Tab-separated table of C-alpha atoms in Angstrom:
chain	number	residue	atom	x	y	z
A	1	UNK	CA	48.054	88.819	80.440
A	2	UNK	CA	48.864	86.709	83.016
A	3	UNK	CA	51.877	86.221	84.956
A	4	UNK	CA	54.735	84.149	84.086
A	5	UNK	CA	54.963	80.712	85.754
A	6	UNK	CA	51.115	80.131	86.060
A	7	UNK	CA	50.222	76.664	86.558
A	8	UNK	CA	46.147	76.936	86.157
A	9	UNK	CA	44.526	76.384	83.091
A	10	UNK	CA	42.050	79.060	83.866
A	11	UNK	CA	45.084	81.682	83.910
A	12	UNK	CA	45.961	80.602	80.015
A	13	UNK	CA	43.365	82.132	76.991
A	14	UNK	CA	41.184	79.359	75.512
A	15	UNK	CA	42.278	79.716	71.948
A	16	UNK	CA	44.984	76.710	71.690
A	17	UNK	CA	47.549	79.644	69.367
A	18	UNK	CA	47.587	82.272	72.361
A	19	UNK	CA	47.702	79.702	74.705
A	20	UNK	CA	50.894	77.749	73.203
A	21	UNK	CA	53.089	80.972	73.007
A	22	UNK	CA	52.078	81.380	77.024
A	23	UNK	CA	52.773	77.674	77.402
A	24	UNK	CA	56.300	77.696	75.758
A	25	UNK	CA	57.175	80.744	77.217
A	26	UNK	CA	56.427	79.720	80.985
A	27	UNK	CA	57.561	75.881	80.251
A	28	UNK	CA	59.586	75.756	77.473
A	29	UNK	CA	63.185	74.924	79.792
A	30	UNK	CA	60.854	72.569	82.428
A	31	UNK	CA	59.853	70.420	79.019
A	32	UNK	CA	63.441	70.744	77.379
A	33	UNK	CA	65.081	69.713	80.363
A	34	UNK	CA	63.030	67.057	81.372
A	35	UNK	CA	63.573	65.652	77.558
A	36	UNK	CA	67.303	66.128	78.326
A	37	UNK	CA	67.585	64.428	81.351
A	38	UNK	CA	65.832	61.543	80.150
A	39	UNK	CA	67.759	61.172	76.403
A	40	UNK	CA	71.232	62.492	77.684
A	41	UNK	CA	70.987	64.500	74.009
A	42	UNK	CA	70.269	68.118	73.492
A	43	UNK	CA	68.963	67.355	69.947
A	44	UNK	CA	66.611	64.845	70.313
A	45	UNK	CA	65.401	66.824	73.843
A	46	UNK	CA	64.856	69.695	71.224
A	47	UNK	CA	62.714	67.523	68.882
A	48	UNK	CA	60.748	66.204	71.845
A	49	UNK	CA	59.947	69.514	73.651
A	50	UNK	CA	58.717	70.888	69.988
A	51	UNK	CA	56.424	67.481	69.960
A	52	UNK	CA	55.050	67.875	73.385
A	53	UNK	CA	53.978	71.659	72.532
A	54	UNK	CA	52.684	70.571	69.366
A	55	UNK	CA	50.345	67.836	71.281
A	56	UNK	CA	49.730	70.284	73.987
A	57	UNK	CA	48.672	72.890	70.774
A	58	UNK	CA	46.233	69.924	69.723
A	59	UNK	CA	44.543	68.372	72.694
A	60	UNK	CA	44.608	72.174	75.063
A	61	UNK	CA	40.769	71.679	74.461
A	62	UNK	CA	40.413	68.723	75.604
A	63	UNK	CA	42.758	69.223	78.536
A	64	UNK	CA	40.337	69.629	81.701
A	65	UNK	CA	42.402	70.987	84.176
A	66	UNK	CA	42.171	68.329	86.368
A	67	UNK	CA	45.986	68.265	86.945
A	68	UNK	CA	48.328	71.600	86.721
A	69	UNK	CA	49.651	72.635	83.591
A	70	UNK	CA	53.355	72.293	84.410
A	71	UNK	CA	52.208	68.588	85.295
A	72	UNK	CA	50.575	67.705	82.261
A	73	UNK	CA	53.329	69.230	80.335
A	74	UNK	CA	55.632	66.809	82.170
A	75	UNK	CA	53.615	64.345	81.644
A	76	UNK	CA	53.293	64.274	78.000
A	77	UNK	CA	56.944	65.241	77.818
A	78	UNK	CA	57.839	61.456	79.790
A	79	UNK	CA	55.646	59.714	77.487
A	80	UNK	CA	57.188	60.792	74.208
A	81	UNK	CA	60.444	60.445	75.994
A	82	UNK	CA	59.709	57.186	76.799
A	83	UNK	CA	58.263	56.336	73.560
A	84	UNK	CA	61.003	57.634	71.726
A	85	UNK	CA	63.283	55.514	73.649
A	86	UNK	CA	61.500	52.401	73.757
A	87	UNK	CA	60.905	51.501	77.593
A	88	UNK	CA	64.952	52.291	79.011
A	89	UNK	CA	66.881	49.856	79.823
A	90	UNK	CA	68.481	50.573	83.235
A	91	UNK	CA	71.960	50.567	81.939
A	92	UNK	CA	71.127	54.211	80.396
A	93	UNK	CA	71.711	56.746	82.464
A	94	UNK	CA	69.761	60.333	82.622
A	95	UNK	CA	71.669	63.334	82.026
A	96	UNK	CA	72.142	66.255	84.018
A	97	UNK	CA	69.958	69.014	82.442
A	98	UNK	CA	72.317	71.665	84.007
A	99	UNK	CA	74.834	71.355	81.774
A	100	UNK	CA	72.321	72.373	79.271
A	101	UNK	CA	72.740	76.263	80.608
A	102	UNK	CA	75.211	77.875	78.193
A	103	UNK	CA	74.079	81.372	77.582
A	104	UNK	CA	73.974	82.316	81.805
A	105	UNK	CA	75.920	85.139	82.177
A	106	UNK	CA	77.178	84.490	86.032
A	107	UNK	CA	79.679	84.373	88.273
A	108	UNK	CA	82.814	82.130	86.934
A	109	UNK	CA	84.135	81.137	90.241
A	110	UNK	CA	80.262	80.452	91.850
A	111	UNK	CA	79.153	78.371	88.763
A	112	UNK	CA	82.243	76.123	88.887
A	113	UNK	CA	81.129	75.429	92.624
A	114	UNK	CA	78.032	74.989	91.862
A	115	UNK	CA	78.170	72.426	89.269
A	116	UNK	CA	80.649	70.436	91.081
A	117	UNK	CA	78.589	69.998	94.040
A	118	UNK	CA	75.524	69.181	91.443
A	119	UNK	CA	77.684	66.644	89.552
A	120	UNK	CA	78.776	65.144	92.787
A	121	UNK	CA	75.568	64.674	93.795
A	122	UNK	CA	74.328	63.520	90.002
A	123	UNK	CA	77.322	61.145	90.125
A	124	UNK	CA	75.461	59.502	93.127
A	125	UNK	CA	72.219	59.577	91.778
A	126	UNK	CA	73.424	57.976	88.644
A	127	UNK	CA	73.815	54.588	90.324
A	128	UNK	CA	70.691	54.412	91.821
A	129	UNK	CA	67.703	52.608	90.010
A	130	UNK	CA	66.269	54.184	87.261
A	131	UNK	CA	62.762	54.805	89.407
A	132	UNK	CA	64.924	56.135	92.002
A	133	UNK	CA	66.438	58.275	89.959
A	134	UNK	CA	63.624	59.440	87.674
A	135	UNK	CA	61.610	60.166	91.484
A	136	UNK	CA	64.404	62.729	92.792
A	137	UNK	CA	64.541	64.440	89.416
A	138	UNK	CA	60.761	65.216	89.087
A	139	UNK	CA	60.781	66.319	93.188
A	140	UNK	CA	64.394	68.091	93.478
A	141	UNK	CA	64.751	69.481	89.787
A	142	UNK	CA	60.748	70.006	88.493
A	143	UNK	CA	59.622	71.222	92.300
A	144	UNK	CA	56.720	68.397	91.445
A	145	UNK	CA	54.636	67.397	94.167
A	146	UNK	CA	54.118	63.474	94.905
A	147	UNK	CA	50.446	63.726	93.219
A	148	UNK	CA	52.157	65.197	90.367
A	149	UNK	CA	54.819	63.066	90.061
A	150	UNK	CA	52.259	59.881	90.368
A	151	UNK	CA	50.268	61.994	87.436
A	152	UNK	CA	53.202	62.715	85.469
A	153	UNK	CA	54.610	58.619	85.785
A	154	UNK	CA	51.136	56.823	85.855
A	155	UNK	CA	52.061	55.638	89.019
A	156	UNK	CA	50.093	55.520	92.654
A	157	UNK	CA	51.374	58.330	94.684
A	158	UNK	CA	52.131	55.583	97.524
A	159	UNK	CA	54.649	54.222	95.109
A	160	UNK	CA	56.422	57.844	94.744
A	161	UNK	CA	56.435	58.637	98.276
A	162	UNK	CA	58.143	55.284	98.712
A	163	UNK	CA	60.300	55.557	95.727
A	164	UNK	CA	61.372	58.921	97.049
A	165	UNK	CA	61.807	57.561	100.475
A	166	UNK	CA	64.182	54.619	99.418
A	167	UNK	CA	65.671	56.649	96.755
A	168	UNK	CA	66.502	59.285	100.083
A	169	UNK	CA	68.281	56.433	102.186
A	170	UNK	CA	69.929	54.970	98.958
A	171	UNK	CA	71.534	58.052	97.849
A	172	UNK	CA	72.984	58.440	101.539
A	173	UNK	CA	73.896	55.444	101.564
A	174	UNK	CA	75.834	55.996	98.552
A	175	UNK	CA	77.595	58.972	99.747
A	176	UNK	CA	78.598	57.885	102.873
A	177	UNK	CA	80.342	54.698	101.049
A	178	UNK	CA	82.488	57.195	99.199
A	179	UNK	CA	83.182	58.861	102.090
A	180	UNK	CA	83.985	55.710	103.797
A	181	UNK	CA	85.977	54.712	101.463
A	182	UNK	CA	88.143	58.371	100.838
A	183	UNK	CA	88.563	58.019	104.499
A	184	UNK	CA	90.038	54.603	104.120
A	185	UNK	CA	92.606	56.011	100.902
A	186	UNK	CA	94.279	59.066	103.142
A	187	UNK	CA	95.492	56.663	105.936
């Protein structure tokens, strides 16, 4: 058996049916939340992550390895996504996968914090480009590396490290204009 969170494909069993239950079980919230954030609705995100299992269930034989599991799980998981969306228009805006979490049993007072400062900083996010934003998620939220994340988009990693760069100063930039601008309101 091997331990949860594995990210080899040497560490799942060859047969595609013992492998899926290890997949879902070690991915299952990384695909569903990655569905969420980029359709904004926990029902379709549900239909999607049951598609990208069932495609990871078909083609696990004919997935090489080359890239880690978790990454081509994302990967297929952004391409139904964006299939199922038609190429997004920039005026959509991802969602927050946090507010997904419902069953958490945790502290009342510590979760309220902590999803304020998340939605303040998703609130800043939100107005950045849609590459931008799509970047920060995969590095911040997945823990994706910027070979993964050029795997997972089809894009060169030059272009994420950039992307992530700019996306950096932009976000920044908009906090500080808020700020600025708060500063400006008390007086």
């Amino acid at each position: 058996m091997k331990p949860a969170g594995s990210n080899n494909k040497k560490e799942f069993p060859k047969d595609p049916s013992q492998a899926l239950e290890q997949l879902m079980e070690s991915f299952g919230s990384t695909v569903m939340y990655t569905a969420y954030f980029y359709t904004g609705d926990r029902h379709l995100a549900e239909d999607i992550s049951q598609e990208v299992f069932l495609r990871a269930y078909r083609n696990w034989n004919s997935f090489r390895g080359d890239s880690t599991v978790k990454t081509w799980l994302t990967t297929i998981a952004i391409n139904i996504c964006r299939d199922k969306m038609g190429v997004r228009s920039f005026a959509e805006q991802p969602t927050d996968p946090s507010g997904m979490d419902r069953g958490r049993t945790i502290n009342v007072e510590d979760e309220v914090l902590r999803r304020l400062q998340k939605s303040e900083i998703l609130r800043h996010l939100l107005r950045l480009p849609l590459p931008y934003q799509e970047a920060l998620y995969l590095y911040y939220y997945l823990d994706l590396g910027t070979r993964e994340i050029a795997e997972a988009t089809s894009s060169p990693e030059g272009t994420v490290r950039n992307r992530l760069h700019r996306a950096r100063e932009a976000l920044a930039r908009e906090m500080r204009k808020e700020e600025t601008a708060d500063e400006g309101y008390g007086k």
